[in-house]
Amino acid sequence: MCKLRGADCTVTWRASKHSSYPKNLAPSDCPDAGLEHSEDAGSPTRLSLASSESHLLCHAMSHEIRSQGLGVYFDIIEIPMSKFLSEKCVPPSFSLGIAALTPLGQNVKLAATFPTVQSSIRNCWELATFSQLPASAMPQIFFTASILDVLFQRSNSQSNCVKLTARDMLLTETYKWVAIAAGSQFAVHKSAAENSGISCERAKDIAYATWCKAKNMVFTNIAANTSFRLGLSLLLFGTILPPSGTDGSDGFEDASYAIHEGICRLQMLCIQARARLRNSDIQARTDTPLVGMSRPGEKPHLLQSLPREARKNVAELIAAFEWLVEISQSVAIALFPRRSFAVTPSIGNFNSSSSFLADEAAQRPNLKRAENQKDLGSMDDAIITQVKANTQPVVVLWTRGFPDHLLNSAILESGSLVILMWKSLAQLVLATRKFWVDDADYTDVYRHLNTMIMLIEKWRKAFGNIDHDTAISLQLVTTDLRRSAIFCATDGDLAILIFYEISCQLRKRLSDQPQSPKNSLHERLELTSHYRDSQRLTSAMQISYLATPNLGVSSPGIQGKAGLKASIGDVRAHPHPTMVVQAYKLAVRGLAEEIRSSVNIADTKRMSELLTGLDRCLRELEGLKSTLIMYPDTEWGGETVNFP
């Protein structure tokens, strides 16, 4: 048992699961042996790959392959995720998110620290030698984690000048390989593939080798349990589509464990960092796992020496990671409802009795709110207020040619509402799990059901409805905004499709039970049945329309028209590829069932639209199969993974 985390020891679990790992390099063989080493007993170490993978890794280690993987990572994962952790998308109480790096780096106390950390990342990632990346390219999310580690991880950060250690270099290299593996899961076709001479089979080999390299580095360095950087590496690694390896290991279990462990660690680190930050005004004696004890006569810790405004910016960085944890946790629970978490998720309380949601409940009697519930959490309340202030739907803004800055703000604000939908969806999943063990709280499920319905209503109003014409007009929008709009729409409609599936399972479960206190919940499900059916059809059709511009237009991304992203397409360029696959699979299921139920209806126009929509979704699934090297064959809700 880990005393620090209050959970089973991750190192022991990993050792028992992969006892066949090769031995670590001896200290004298380590290329970073000349660097100063951290006093942390859990310093990371390098790990050589198994011999069966070494020949693949040799090719994957080439500069060209590393450049390709990092280029795709920047374009598809880093840029959109950085936006959703910056202003307009983070809760309004924290206005900057990771954008607070800019003012924080201008502080005189950190004037030397920022360039040192940036230079270390650039050198390790060899960013200056990648022609496909702009000169200013920097992994902002990892850079944020690095700064947080400087401020909270080190017990000797008393100087304005930070001396990097071998530990720092290895954690930076670990995330670099996770980023390369994340980029390598996307197949690069057409001119880019021809220029590099990479065949489809070779791309699979490279994806497998880079995934194994990333896995080995992440899990070998897992003892660094006070590092934001390793927590972030675990989190990203868990979202990568795992390959079907030849070593008999369960890739999906590795990925599931990684995202679970990354969430738990980042939760813990954010809680400790925020507690340390609150006490930074008083230079009292503290002793936490993050920052050591301040003794009389010692210089104050670097964090304590920062002015108040700089500490506010540090709070913004912590808030961005808290937001990242909530997003990742909610998606993991809702996307894989049969996985079990060893600890209770810390998703903020959220219910449908907020005054902002009550307005809509009054206008729609059949969607009445649950009674006698607490008010909405202040963070979620502020998000709803912010979105409600935007009177023009996102779809209207892009079809009428509104200025880019207005469209960008509306998309990000709508995206924050999508995140609330996923939070509510995750809470509904957790509440309904108890039905399978006969320990259900009907009131709790009723509340989350109402919340989800209300959020769907609000998001529909904030984003608008997509049809064939509005989807075509999206081609006229700039590349970044088009990708952001598709990203937001896909995630929102996927949440609605999953909500439909959960509601159907819940309804069937209640129908099989004798009448009891469940009556009100069962009645609620019956009353909203038609509403959920219509929302499912709307989302399925919108997802099909999103594939329309994707069939004819591909955004070039930051590498230009001949870049790596040019052949992937906008819909498929998603930071979490499994979400896109599940969105189109559930859309196909919804449209197919709607067609079957409409066979006897003499409406040729409607039938034609449904068949066309189904065809678009099936075509897009074929496109996803060719784009995603390790295409996930599992259906939503079909995977079960338990942790110790």
XYZ file of C-alpha atoms in Angstrom:
644
model
C 0.000 0.000 0.000
C 1.339 3.419 -0.990
C 1.247 5.648 2.108
C 1.417 8.814 0.026
C -1.536 8.071 -2.267
C -3.565 5.758 -0.046
C -3.839 3.234 -2.877
C -2.113 0.062 -4.009
C 1.522 0.585 -4.895
C 1.845 1.222 -8.615
C 5.445 0.039 -8.740
C 4.541 -3.311 -7.181
C 1.572 -3.707 -9.521
C 3.678 -2.956 -12.539
C 6.499 -5.227 -11.458
C 4.169 -8.167 -10.977
C 2.533 -7.523 -14.348
C 5.725 -7.115 -16.390
C 8.392 -9.090 -14.593
C 9.984 -9.903 -17.936
C 11.290 -6.386 -18.572
C 15.001 -6.272 -19.450
C 17.406 -4.858 -16.923
C 18.099 -1.132 -16.773
C 21.267 0.368 -18.104
C 24.098 0.586 -15.649
C 24.817 4.096 -14.370
C 28.101 4.214 -16.238
C 26.303 3.516 -19.506
C 23.800 6.316 -19.106
C 24.469 9.144 -21.573
C 23.307 11.664 -18.956
C 25.695 10.403 -16.269
C 27.498 13.725 -16.162
C 24.421 15.662 -15.181
C 23.519 16.497 -11.611
C 21.120 13.926 -10.192
C 18.089 14.647 -8.086
C 18.086 13.619 -4.447
C 14.718 11.927 -5.041
C 15.051 8.179 -4.565
C 12.449 7.737 -7.261
C 14.524 9.308 -10.023
C 13.621 8.009 -13.482
C 15.797 5.559 -15.327
C 16.246 4.529 -18.920
C 15.082 1.159 -20.155
C 16.187 -0.723 -23.231
C 13.551 -2.372 -25.375
C 13.214 -6.081 -25.902
C 15.327 -7.460 -28.726
C 12.249 -8.272 -30.821
C 11.458 -4.560 -30.934
C 14.966 -3.157 -31.326
C 15.115 -3.372 -35.123
C 11.835 -1.477 -35.396
C 13.040 1.092 -32.902
C 16.181 1.715 -34.936
C 14.025 2.988 -37.785
C 11.661 4.772 -35.408
C 14.639 6.545 -33.824
C 15.518 8.196 -37.121
C 15.209 11.951 -37.223
C 12.657 11.795 -40.009
C 10.294 9.541 -38.066
C 10.660 11.527 -34.845
C 9.994 14.699 -36.786
C 6.902 13.206 -38.383
C 5.473 11.966 -35.079
C 6.078 15.232 -33.270
C 4.713 17.236 -36.195
C 1.424 15.346 -36.131
C 1.347 15.572 -32.325
C 1.674 19.351 -32.398
C -0.973 19.766 -35.076
C -3.611 17.323 -33.854
C -3.123 17.124 -30.082
C -1.041 19.955 -28.651
C -2.665 22.924 -30.389
C -6.356 22.074 -29.809
C -5.772 20.907 -26.229
C -3.822 24.062 -25.415
C -6.790 26.105 -26.591
C -9.158 24.209 -24.314
C -6.863 24.899 -21.351
C -6.641 28.613 -22.054
C -8.927 31.609 -21.666
C -12.573 31.407 -22.807
C -12.694 27.656 -22.136
C -11.421 27.286 -18.580
C -13.952 28.303 -15.898
C -14.412 32.098 -15.817
C -13.035 32.266 -12.266
C -9.669 31.448 -13.861
C -9.423 33.690 -16.869
C -6.087 32.654 -18.390
C -5.347 28.973 -17.848
C -1.999 28.015 -19.368
C -1.931 31.416 -21.084
C -0.737 32.648 -17.666
C 2.702 31.359 -18.695
C 3.291 34.609 -20.589
C 2.901 37.074 -17.683
C 4.491 34.613 -15.246
C 7.598 34.333 -17.411
C 8.004 38.110 -17.329
C 8.488 38.070 -13.561
C 12.050 38.899 -12.568
C 12.212 35.982 -10.119
C 11.604 33.536 -12.968
C 13.447 35.429 -15.699
C 16.234 32.834 -15.782
C 14.078 29.793 -15.046
C 11.789 30.012 -18.066
C 14.542 30.196 -20.729
C 16.427 27.359 -19.028
C 13.410 25.054 -19.063
C 12.450 26.053 -22.610
C 15.976 25.476 -23.862
C 16.059 22.058 -22.213
C 12.828 21.025 -23.945
C 13.938 22.393 -27.315
C 17.267 20.590 -27.124
C 15.787 17.282 -25.999
C 13.043 17.414 -28.621
C 15.441 18.793 -31.279
C 12.762 21.286 -32.258
C 15.189 23.564 -34.074
C 15.973 20.824 -36.599
C 12.360 20.019 -37.508
C 11.570 21.831 -40.730
C 7.905 20.841 -40.440
C 7.462 22.841 -37.236
C 7.465 26.627 -36.878
C 10.369 28.195 -35.022
C 8.090 29.107 -32.112
C 6.787 25.553 -31.594
C 6.793 24.590 -27.920
C 4.713 21.922 -26.148
C 2.861 24.395 -23.951
C 1.061 21.819 -21.793
C 4.293 19.975 -21.000
C 6.087 23.285 -20.476
C 3.395 24.184 -17.936
C 3.960 20.870 -16.153
C 7.705 21.564 -16.135
C 7.236 24.974 -14.511
C 4.898 23.491 -11.901
C 7.540 20.864 -11.125
C 10.152 23.590 -10.676
C 7.892 25.444 -8.245
C 6.488 22.508 -6.283
C 8.577 19.391 -6.805
C 11.985 20.588 -5.742
C 12.857 20.954 -2.073
C 15.860 23.164 -2.903
C 14.249 25.701 -5.266
C 15.529 28.729 -3.399
C 17.428 30.327 -6.248
C 16.278 32.236 -9.294
C 18.554 30.003 -11.367
C 17.407 26.414 -11.765
C 19.988 23.722 -12.406
C 18.468 20.871 -14.394
C 19.215 17.287 -13.436
C 19.328 13.947 -15.194
C 15.860 13.407 -13.773
C 14.596 16.458 -15.660
C 16.148 15.306 -18.911
C 14.637 11.835 -18.649
C 11.158 13.124 -17.825
C 11.376 15.450 -20.817
C 12.517 12.593 -23.040
C 9.722 10.388 -21.677
C 7.043 12.852 -22.695
C 8.771 13.355 -26.042
C 8.389 9.662 -26.827
C 4.790 9.653 -25.657
C 4.182 12.577 -28.030
C 5.926 10.717 -30.874
C 3.796 7.638 -30.197
C 0.665 9.791 -30.120
C 1.535 11.253 -33.512
C 2.510 7.881 -34.952
C -0.982 6.436 -34.452
C -2.125 8.543 -37.445
C -1.238 7.244 -40.907
C 0.340 9.797 -43.225
C -0.651 9.012 -46.816
C -0.237 10.521 -50.263
C 2.707 12.806 -50.948
C 4.069 12.834 -47.412
C 4.211 9.037 -47.271
C 5.717 8.816 -50.745
C 8.423 11.318 -49.865
C 9.367 9.399 -46.733
C 9.032 5.979 -48.310
C 6.827 4.672 -45.534
C 4.399 1.938 -46.522
C 1.237 1.154 -44.623
C 2.765 -1.930 -43.024
C 5.905 -0.039 -42.148
C 3.786 2.660 -40.524
C 2.191 -0.003 -38.314
C 5.621 -1.303 -37.362
C 6.766 2.190 -36.457
C 3.595 2.903 -34.491
C 4.135 -0.316 -32.565
C 7.799 0.424 -31.868
C 7.184 3.990 -30.722
C 4.266 2.874 -28.536
C 6.447 0.228 -26.884
C 9.251 2.743 -26.378
C 6.841 5.234 -24.806
C 5.297 2.521 -22.612
C 8.678 1.356 -21.344
C 9.846 4.857 -20.506
C 6.591 5.836 -18.798
C 6.264 2.732 -16.658
C 9.947 2.428 -15.822
C 9.902 5.988 -14.503
C 6.622 5.504 -12.666
C 8.311 5.966 -9.270
C 8.488 9.727 -9.952
C 5.133 10.144 -8.228
C 5.566 13.826 -7.348
C 6.047 14.954 -10.943
C 3.436 16.810 -12.965
C 5.421 15.852 -16.051
C 5.155 12.118 -15.479
C 1.481 12.444 -14.525
C 0.890 14.214 -17.833
C 2.876 11.535 -19.680
C 0.703 8.817 -18.150
C -2.444 10.711 -19.069
C -1.495 11.212 -22.723
C -0.170 7.674 -23.075
C -3.517 6.346 -21.878
C -5.352 8.028 -24.766
C -3.136 6.515 -27.483
C -4.709 3.660 -29.403
C -2.661 0.629 -28.277
C -1.273 -1.721 -30.924
C -1.824 -5.454 -31.048
C 1.632 -6.474 -29.946
C 3.419 -9.748 -30.464
C 4.702 -10.044 -26.890
C 1.395 -11.209 -25.448
C 0.873 -8.092 -23.369
C -2.503 -6.478 -23.051
C -2.125 -3.072 -24.647
C -5.583 -1.911 -23.650
C -4.907 -2.766 -20.022
C -1.653 -0.801 -20.150
C -3.433 2.204 -21.641
C -6.315 1.955 -19.180
C -3.973 1.735 -16.233
C -1.929 4.685 -17.489
C -4.858 7.069 -17.850
C -6.257 5.962 -14.476
C -2.908 6.481 -12.764
C -2.278 9.778 -14.550
C -5.631 11.143 -13.388
C -5.034 10.031 -9.793
C -1.548 11.527 -9.676
C -2.480 14.850 -11.200
C -5.442 15.098 -8.818
C -3.132 14.614 -5.869
C -0.494 17.015 -7.169
C -3.032 19.765 -7.883
C -4.509 19.453 -4.385
C -1.077 19.638 -2.783
C 0.079 22.478 -5.017
C -3.003 24.560 -4.286
C -2.579 23.963 -0.536
C 1.081 25.009 -0.751
C 0.154 28.083 -2.745
C -2.441 29.149 -0.165
C 0.219 29.022 2.536
C 2.896 30.789 0.507
C 2.066 34.214 1.960
C 3.160 33.009 5.397
C 6.701 31.691 5.444
C 5.875 29.054 8.019
C 7.354 25.622 8.372
C 5.800 23.229 5.925
C 6.495 19.645 5.160
C 4.600 18.162 2.238
C 5.505 15.579 -0.392
C 5.812 18.408 -2.905
C 7.909 21.001 -1.062
C 10.294 20.264 1.779
C 10.499 21.956 5.161
C 11.624 25.590 5.370
C 14.129 25.819 8.233
C 15.175 28.907 10.189
C 18.027 30.725 8.512
C 17.306 29.284 5.069
C 16.396 31.403 2.103
C 12.666 31.312 1.368
C 11.484 28.852 -1.233
C 11.224 30.271 -4.746
C 7.431 30.096 -4.560
C 7.384 32.174 -1.369
C 9.571 34.834 -2.942
C 7.175 35.446 -5.835
C 5.011 38.580 -5.688
C 1.268 38.211 -5.231
C 0.452 38.765 -8.918
C 2.872 36.033 -9.961
C 1.320 33.628 -7.469
C -2.074 34.361 -9.032
C -0.631 33.267 -12.363
C 0.675 30.096 -10.733
C -2.882 29.466 -9.512
C -4.033 29.769 -13.137
C -1.612 27.025 -14.179
C -2.840 24.753 -11.403
C -6.446 25.464 -12.417
C -5.638 24.521 -16.015
C -4.376 21.129 -14.863
C -7.388 20.675 -12.593
C -9.574 21.364 -15.627
C -7.542 18.887 -17.689
C -8.042 16.249 -14.995
C -11.806 16.846 -14.888
C -12.054 16.599 -18.675
C -9.934 13.453 -18.875
C -11.671 11.806 -15.950
C -15.155 12.509 -17.271
C -14.330 11.233 -20.757
C -12.655 8.093 -19.388
C -15.685 7.224 -17.249
C -18.318 7.955 -19.898
C -16.413 6.526 -22.868
C -15.501 3.311 -21.038
C -18.340 2.815 -18.536
C -17.317 -0.743 -17.672
C -13.874 0.202 -16.443
C -13.543 0.561 -12.691
C -11.558 3.220 -10.846
C -9.734 2.257 -7.674
C -10.546 5.639 -6.151
C -13.712 7.679 -6.238
C -13.538 10.342 -8.969
C -13.447 13.931 -7.725
C -15.749 15.433 -10.329
C -17.300 18.600 -8.902
C -20.892 18.485 -7.729
C -23.318 19.397 -10.455
C -27.106 19.180 -10.610
C -30.105 20.491 -12.471
C -31.454 22.837 -9.815
C -29.331 25.811 -10.852
C -31.302 28.986 -11.376
C -29.984 29.152 -14.934
C -31.287 25.707 -15.772
C -34.516 26.271 -13.854
C -35.504 28.976 -16.364
C -35.641 26.375 -19.112
C -37.394 23.849 -16.906
C -40.190 26.370 -16.395
C -40.532 26.798 -20.148
C -40.628 23.024 -20.730
C -42.934 21.372 -18.155
C -42.090 17.888 -19.372
C -38.448 18.556 -18.475
C -39.060 19.626 -14.889
C -36.106 19.691 -12.536
C -35.456 17.488 -9.542
C -36.598 18.906 -6.223
C -34.697 19.654 -3.015
C -31.195 19.612 -4.468
C -28.230 21.815 -3.716
C -27.300 24.705 -5.967
C -24.880 24.247 -8.808
C -21.190 24.470 -7.966
C -19.845 27.982 -8.461
C -17.416 26.929 -11.196
C -20.068 25.227 -13.310
C -22.507 28.034 -12.559
C -20.034 30.573 -13.929
C -19.604 28.580 -17.130
C -23.348 28.532 -17.742
C -23.517 32.281 -17.104
C -20.710 32.889 -19.593
C -22.303 30.766 -22.314
C -25.745 32.256 -21.733
C -24.323 35.751 -22.333
C -23.450 34.753 -25.905
C -26.705 35.297 -27.795
C -25.585 34.123 -31.262
C -25.165 30.369 -31.864
C -21.826 29.204 -33.226
C -23.410 27.958 -36.462
C -24.966 31.381 -37.121
C -21.611 33.089 -36.591
C -19.784 31.011 -39.189
C -22.583 30.981 -41.775
C -22.985 34.768 -41.636
C -19.279 35.496 -41.794
C -18.798 37.068 -38.367
C -15.241 38.114 -37.414
C -12.898 35.296 -36.485
C -12.342 36.461 -32.911
C -16.082 36.337 -32.178
C -16.399 32.876 -33.696
C -13.375 31.635 -31.779
C -14.760 32.909 -28.467
C -18.157 31.340 -29.142
C -16.609 27.969 -30.022
C -14.471 27.899 -26.885
C -17.371 28.936 -24.658
C -19.563 26.298 -26.260
C -16.737 23.834 -25.706
C -16.771 24.539 -21.985
C -20.470 23.619 -21.996
C -19.603 20.374 -23.779
C -17.204 19.633 -20.938
C -20.044 20.122 -18.455
C -22.094 17.635 -20.468
C -19.314 15.074 -20.179
C -19.024 15.734 -16.450
C -22.747 15.197 -16.010
C -22.617 12.118 -18.230
C -19.807 10.646 -16.133
C -21.788 11.229 -12.956
C -24.781 9.503 -14.514
C -22.584 6.524 -15.427
C -21.286 6.288 -11.861
C -24.801 6.548 -10.442
C -26.223 3.877 -12.764
C -23.387 1.446 -11.996
C -25.035 0.841 -8.641
C -28.030 -0.671 -10.410
C -25.955 -3.699 -11.309
C -25.197 -4.353 -7.629
C -28.705 -3.519 -6.343
C -27.476 -0.457 -4.482
C -29.086 2.240 -6.601
C -29.897 5.755 -5.441
C -32.915 6.584 -7.600
C -32.934 10.235 -6.536
C -29.305 10.636 -7.565
C -29.913 9.056 -10.972
C -33.048 11.164 -11.438
C -31.049 14.312 -10.731
C -28.251 13.499 -13.169
C -30.785 12.522 -15.830
C -32.435 15.938 -15.546
C -29.100 17.697 -15.565
C -28.064 16.018 -18.782
C -31.338 16.909 -20.497
C -31.006 20.545 -19.469
C -27.404 20.750 -20.651
C -28.345 19.279 -24.009
C -30.932 22.026 -24.380
C -28.418 24.715 -23.503
C -25.742 23.355 -25.808
C -28.155 23.112 -28.739
C -28.985 26.795 -28.267
C -25.356 27.819 -27.827
C -23.946 25.864 -30.762
C -26.890 25.685 -33.159
C -27.938 22.936 -35.558
C -25.788 21.650 -38.406
C -27.373 20.688 -41.721
C -25.950 20.081 -45.188
C -25.715 23.777 -46.111
C -24.111 24.908 -42.849
C -21.624 22.030 -43.057
C -20.626 23.118 -46.567
C -20.261 26.737 -45.443
C -17.846 25.563 -42.750
C -15.309 25.022 -45.553
C -15.057 28.805 -45.901
C -13.920 29.235 -42.300
C -10.206 29.451 -41.517
C -8.411 26.182 -40.801
C -8.024 26.578 -37.038
C -11.622 27.668 -36.493
C -13.002 24.916 -38.725
C -11.089 22.285 -36.784
C -12.199 23.750 -33.447
C -15.844 23.811 -34.547
C -15.725 20.180 -35.722
C -13.911 19.192 -32.527
C -16.597 20.837 -30.373
C -19.539 19.502 -32.397
C -18.231 15.931 -32.479
C -17.624 15.809 -28.733
C -21.008 17.351 -27.955
C -22.963 15.006 -30.194
C -21.010 11.983 -28.943
C -22.013 12.852 -25.371
C -25.670 12.948 -26.468
C -25.400 9.600 -28.269
C -23.841 7.966 -25.210
C -26.547 9.529 -23.033
C -29.138 7.832 -25.215
C -27.433 4.445 -24.828
C -27.194 4.794 -21.042
C -30.837 5.864 -20.804
C -31.955 2.835 -22.821
C -29.976 0.478 -20.601
C -31.405 2.151 -17.512
C -34.943 2.002 -18.836
C -34.626 -1.703 -19.614
C -33.147 -2.390 -16.199
C -36.022 -0.636 -14.442
C -38.601 -2.443 -16.569
C -37.216 -5.777 -15.393
C -37.561 -4.851 -11.723
C -40.711 -4.862 -9.564
C -42.335 -1.480 -8.965
C -40.824 0.286 -5.962
C -39.293 3.704 -5.174
C -38.146 3.716 -8.815
C -41.607 4.771 -10.024
C -40.730 8.457 -10.459
C -37.488 7.651 -12.292
C -39.238 5.154 -14.546
C -41.970 7.690 -15.304
C -39.324 10.297 -16.085
C -37.636 7.972 -18.540
C -40.963 7.231 -20.214
C -41.907 10.921 -20.461
C -38.587 11.894 -22.033
C -38.350 8.883 -24.345
C -39.470 10.779 -27.459
C -37.165 13.685 -26.587
C -34.138 11.402 -26.301
C -35.042 9.692 -29.584
C -35.185 13.028 -31.403
C -31.912 14.221 -29.867
C -30.219 10.998 -30.875
C -31.373 11.405 -34.472
C -30.294 15.061 -34.527
C -26.814 14.179 -33.261
C -26.439 11.251 -35.662
C -27.376 13.435 -38.639
C -25.090 16.263 -37.494
C -22.174 13.869 -37.240
C -22.919 12.646 -40.762
C -23.017 16.232 -42.061
C -19.624 16.939 -40.496
C -18.162 14.290 -42.790
C -19.373 16.205 -45.863
C -16.630 18.860 -45.984
C -14.112 16.321 -44.767
C -14.610 14.251 -47.916
C -13.610 17.152 -50.125
C -11.371 19.367 -48.018
C -8.397 18.642 -45.804
C -6.888 21.341 -43.647
C -3.108 21.596 -44.060
C -2.337 22.362 -40.433
C 0.759 24.160 -39.236
C 3.037 22.395 -41.729
C 1.347 23.928 -44.766
C -0.506 22.463 -47.745
C 2.042 19.700 -48.263
C 2.302 18.935 -44.560
C 1.675 15.749 -42.636
C -1.796 16.768 -41.530
C -2.949 17.568 -45.076
C -4.182 14.056 -45.834
C -5.672 13.201 -42.440
C -8.663 15.514 -42.668
C -10.461 17.612 -40.095
C -12.881 15.081 -38.615
C -10.185 12.444 -38.095
C -7.701 14.920 -36.595
C -8.943 14.558 -33.019
C -6.732 14.505 -29.885
C -8.631 11.427 -28.647
C -9.193 9.273 -31.785
C -11.372 6.743 -29.962
C -13.982 9.462 -29.418
C -14.341 10.069 -33.158
C -14.604 6.364 -33.915
C -17.272 5.857 -31.262
C -19.159 8.954 -32.465
C -19.477 7.525 -35.979
C -20.217 3.995 -34.772
C -23.047 5.236 -32.552
C -24.292 7.502 -35.357
C -24.416 4.494 -37.704
C -26.322 2.527 -35.090
C -28.789 5.362 -34.580
C -29.398 5.974 -38.283
C -29.744 2.261 -39.048
C -32.347 1.831 -36.306
C -34.192 4.936 -37.484
C -34.283 3.565 -41.045
C -35.655 0.239 -39.852
C -38.379 1.948 -37.842
C -39.288 4.221 -40.794
C -39.630 1.539 -43.461
C -43.427 1.652 -43.366
C -43.585 5.464 -43.466
C -44.299 6.801 -46.961
C -41.797 9.646 -46.791
C -39.253 9.211 -49.566
C -37.439 12.476 -48.796
C -36.876 11.530 -45.169
C -35.763 8.028 -46.113
C -33.352 9.452 -48.677
C -31.821 11.795 -46.078
C -31.414 8.961 -43.595
C -29.816 6.657 -46.156
C -27.478 9.415 -47.341
C -26.498 10.194 -43.757
C -25.826 6.529 -43.057
C -23.683 6.282 -46.181
C -21.633 9.335 -45.132
C -21.009 7.827 -41.695
C -19.990 4.465 -43.149
C -17.622 6.202 -45.570
C -16.097 8.168 -42.713
C -15.586 5.004 -40.684
C -13.694 3.565 -43.657
C -11.639 6.745 -43.749
C -10.913 6.405 -40.043
C -9.757 2.833 -40.590
C -7.219 4.047 -43.133
C -6.130 7.008 -40.995
C -5.859 5.363 -37.577
C -3.151 2.733 -37.739
C -4.491 0.929 -34.667
C -8.196 1.307 -35.365
C -10.277 0.367 -32.270
C -12.702 -2.462 -33.037
C -14.439 -2.380 -29.662
C -17.949 -0.968 -29.407
C -18.965 1.590 -26.797
C -19.358 -0.053 -23.394
C -17.781 -3.278 -24.569
C -14.479 -3.101 -22.693
C -14.014 -4.164 -19.073
C -10.801 -3.345 -17.190
C -10.364 -3.579 -13.417
C -7.500 -2.229 -11.339
C -6.044 -3.449 -8.055
